[in-house]
CSV table of C-alpha atoms in Angstrom, one decimal:
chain,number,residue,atom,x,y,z
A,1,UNK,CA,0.0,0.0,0.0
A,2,UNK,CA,0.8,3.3,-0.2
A,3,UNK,CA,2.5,6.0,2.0
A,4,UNK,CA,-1.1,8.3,1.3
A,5,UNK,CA,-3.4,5.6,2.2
A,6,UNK,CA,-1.4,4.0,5.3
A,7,UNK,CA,-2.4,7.9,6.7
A,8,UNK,CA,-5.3,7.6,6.0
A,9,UNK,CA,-6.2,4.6,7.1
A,10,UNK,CA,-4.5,4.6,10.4
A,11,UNK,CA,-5.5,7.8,10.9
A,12,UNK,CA,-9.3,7.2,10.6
A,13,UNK,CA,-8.9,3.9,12.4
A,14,UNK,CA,-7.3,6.0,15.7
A,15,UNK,CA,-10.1,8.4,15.4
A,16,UNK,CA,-12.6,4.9,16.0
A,17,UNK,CA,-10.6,3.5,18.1
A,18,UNK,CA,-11.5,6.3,20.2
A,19,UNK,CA,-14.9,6.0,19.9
A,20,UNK,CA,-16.5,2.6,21.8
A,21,UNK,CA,-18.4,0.4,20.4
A,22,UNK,CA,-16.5,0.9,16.9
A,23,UNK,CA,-12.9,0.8,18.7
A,24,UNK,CA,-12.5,-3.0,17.9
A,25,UNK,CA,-12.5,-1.2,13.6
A,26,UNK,CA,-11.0,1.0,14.5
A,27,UNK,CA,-8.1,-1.3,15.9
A,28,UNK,CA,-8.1,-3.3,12.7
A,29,UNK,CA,-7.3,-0.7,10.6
A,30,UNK,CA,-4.6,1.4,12.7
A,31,UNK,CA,-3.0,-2.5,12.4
A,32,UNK,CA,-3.4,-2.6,8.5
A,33,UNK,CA,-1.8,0.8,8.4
A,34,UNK,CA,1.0,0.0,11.1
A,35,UNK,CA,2.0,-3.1,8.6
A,36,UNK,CA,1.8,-0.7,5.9
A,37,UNK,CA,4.1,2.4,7.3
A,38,UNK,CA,6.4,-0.7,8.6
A,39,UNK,CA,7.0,-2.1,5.4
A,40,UNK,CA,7.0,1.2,3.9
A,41,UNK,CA,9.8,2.0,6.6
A,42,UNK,CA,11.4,-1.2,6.2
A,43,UNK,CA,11.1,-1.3,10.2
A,44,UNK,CA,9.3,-4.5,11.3
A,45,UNK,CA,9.2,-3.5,14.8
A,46,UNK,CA,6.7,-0.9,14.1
A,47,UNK,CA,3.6,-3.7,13.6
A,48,UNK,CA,5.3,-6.5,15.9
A,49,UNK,CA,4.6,-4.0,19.2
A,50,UNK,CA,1.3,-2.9,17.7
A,51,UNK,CA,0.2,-6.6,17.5
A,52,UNK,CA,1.0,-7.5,20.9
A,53,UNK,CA,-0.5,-4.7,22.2
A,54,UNK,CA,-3.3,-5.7,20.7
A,55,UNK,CA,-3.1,-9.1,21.6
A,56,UNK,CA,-2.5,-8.3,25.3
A,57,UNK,CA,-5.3,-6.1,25.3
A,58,UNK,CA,-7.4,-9.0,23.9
A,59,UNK,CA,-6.1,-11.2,26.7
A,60,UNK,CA,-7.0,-8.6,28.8
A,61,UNK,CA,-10.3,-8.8,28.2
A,62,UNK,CA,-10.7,-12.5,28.0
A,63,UNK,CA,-8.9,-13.2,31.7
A,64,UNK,CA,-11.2,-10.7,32.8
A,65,UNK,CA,-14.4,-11.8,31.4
A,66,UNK,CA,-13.5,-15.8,32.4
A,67,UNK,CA,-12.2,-14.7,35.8
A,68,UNK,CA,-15.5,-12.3,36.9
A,69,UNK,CA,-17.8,-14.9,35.0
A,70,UNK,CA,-16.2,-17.8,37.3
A,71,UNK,CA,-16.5,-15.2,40.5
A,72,UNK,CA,-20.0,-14.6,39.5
A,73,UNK,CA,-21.0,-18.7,39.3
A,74,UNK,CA,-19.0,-20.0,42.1
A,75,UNK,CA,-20.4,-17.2,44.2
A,76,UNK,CA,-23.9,-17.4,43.3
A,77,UNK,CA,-23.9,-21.4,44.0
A,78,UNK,CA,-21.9,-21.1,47.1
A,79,UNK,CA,-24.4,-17.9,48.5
A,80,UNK,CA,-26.8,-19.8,49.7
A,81,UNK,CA,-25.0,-22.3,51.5
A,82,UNK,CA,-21.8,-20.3,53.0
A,83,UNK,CA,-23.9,-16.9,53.4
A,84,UNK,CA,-21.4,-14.0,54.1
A,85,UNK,CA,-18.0,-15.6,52.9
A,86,UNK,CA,-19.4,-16.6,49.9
A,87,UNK,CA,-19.6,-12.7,49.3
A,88,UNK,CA,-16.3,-12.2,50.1
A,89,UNK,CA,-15.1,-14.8,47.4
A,90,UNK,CA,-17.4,-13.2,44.6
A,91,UNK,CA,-15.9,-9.9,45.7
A,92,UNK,CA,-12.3,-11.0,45.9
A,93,UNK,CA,-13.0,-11.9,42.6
A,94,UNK,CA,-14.1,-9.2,41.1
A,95,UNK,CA,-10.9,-7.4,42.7
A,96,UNK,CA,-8.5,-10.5,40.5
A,97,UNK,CA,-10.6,-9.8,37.4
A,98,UNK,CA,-9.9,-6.1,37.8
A,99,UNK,CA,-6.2,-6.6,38.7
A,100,UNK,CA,-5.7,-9.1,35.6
A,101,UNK,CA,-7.5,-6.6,33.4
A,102,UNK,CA,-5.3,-3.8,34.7
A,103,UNK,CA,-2.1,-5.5,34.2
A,104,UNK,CA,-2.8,-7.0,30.9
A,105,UNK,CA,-4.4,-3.5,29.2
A,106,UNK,CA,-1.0,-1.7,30.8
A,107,UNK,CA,1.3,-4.2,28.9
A,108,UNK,CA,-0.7,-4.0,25.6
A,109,UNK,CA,-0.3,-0.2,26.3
A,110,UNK,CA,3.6,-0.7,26.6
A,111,UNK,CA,3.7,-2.7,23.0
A,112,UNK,CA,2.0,0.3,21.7
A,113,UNK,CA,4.3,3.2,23.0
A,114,UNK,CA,6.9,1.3,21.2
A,115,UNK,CA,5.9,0.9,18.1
A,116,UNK,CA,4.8,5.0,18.3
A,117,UNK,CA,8.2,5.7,19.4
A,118,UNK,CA,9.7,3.8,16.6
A,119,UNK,CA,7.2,5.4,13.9
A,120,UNK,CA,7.7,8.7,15.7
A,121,UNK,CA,11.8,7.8,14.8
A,122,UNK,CA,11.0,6.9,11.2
A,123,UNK,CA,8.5,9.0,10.2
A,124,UNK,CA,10.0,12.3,11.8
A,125,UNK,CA,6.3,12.8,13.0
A,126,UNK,CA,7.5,13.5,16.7
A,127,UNK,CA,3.4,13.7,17.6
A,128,UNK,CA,3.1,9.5,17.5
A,129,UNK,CA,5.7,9.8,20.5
A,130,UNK,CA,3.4,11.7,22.4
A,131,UNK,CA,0.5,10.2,21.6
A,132,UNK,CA,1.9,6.7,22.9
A,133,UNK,CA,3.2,8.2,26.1
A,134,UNK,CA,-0.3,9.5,27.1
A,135,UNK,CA,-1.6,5.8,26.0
A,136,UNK,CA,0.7,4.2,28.5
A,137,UNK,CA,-0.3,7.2,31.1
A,138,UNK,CA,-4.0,6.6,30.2
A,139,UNK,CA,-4.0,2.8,31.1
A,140,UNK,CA,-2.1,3.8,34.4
A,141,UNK,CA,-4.6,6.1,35.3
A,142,UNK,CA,-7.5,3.6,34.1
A,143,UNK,CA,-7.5,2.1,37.8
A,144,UNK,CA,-9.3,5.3,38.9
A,145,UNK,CA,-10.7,6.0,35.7
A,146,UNK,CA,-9.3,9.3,34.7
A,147,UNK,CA,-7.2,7.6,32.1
A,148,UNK,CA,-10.3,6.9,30.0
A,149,UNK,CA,-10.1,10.2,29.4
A,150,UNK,CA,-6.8,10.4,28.7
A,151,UNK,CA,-6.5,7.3,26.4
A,152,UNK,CA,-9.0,9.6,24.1
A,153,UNK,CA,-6.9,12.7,23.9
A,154,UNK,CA,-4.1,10.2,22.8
A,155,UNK,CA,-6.0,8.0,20.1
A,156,UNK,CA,-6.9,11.5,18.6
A,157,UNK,CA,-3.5,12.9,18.9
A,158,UNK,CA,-2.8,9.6,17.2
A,159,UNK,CA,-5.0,10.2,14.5
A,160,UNK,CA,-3.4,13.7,13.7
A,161,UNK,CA,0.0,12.4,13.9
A,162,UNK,CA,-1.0,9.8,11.1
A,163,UNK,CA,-2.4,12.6,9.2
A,164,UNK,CA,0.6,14.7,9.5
A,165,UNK,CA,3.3,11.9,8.1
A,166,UNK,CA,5.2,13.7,5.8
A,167,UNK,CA,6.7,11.8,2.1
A,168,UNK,CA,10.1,11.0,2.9
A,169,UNK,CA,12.3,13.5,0.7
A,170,UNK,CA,14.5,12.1,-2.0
């Protein structure tokens, strides 16, 4: 693909990836752009991080579902026969799902500061540096939820930066 269309792909995909419910598209074509702009930069490293971020994040969400969903079943059939321990167990966890999800969304958010610091390296577009700093700040602060917030502001300072990807000069 092209230098022109890897922008504008990734750059509409960061802009949906910021938006849930179409974040998971949005996702998909940031990574079809990433494998673009890497081959295009002869700098594999650039997609490699973005899939494992991606990945991670899709563990994430997986441990977290399987771990809440096994909190929520062994606590409801142990409620009535245990009474108030059994509540303890469904909320401890709820605390492990939280804690898994945590750790595996801030480790999917590590991948992806790297490959923006290595497009932010090969592109010259110093903006993709920033934007992956704030991604790694956002899923810190996710734990008291501010970082929601900030995750936005980077996914659209994302989407600028792939917009702003110069030609390289010859």
């Amino acid at each position: 693909m092209t230098l022109e269309s890897n922008k504008t792909l990734g750059g509409v995909g960061a802009i949906l990836a910021a938006i849930p419910g179409v974040s998971v598209v949005g996702i998909i074509l940031m990574l079809i752009a990433l494998k673009g702009l890497s081959e295009n930069y002869n700098e594999q490293g650039i997609f490699k991080n973005a899939l494992y971020g991606v990945i991670f994040c899709i563990v994430a969400g997986i441990a977290a579902v399987v771990v809440m969903s096994g909190s929520f079943l062994l606590g409801g059939i142990t409620a009535p026969a245990f009474g108030p321990g059994s509540a303890l167990f469904f909320a401890g966890g709820i605390i492990i799902g939280v804690v898994v999800l945590f750790i595996f969304y801030l480790l999917g958010a590590i991948f992806f500061k790297k490959s923006f610091d290595i497009l932010s390296v090969k592109s010259g577009e110093k903006m993709f540096s920033t934007a992956g700093l704030l991604l790694l700040v956002g899923a810190i602060l996710t734990i008291i939820l501010v970082g929601f917030a900030v995750m936005f502001v980077a996914w659209i300072l994302a989407a600028v930066a792939f917009f702003s990807i110069q030609p390289p000069t010859t």
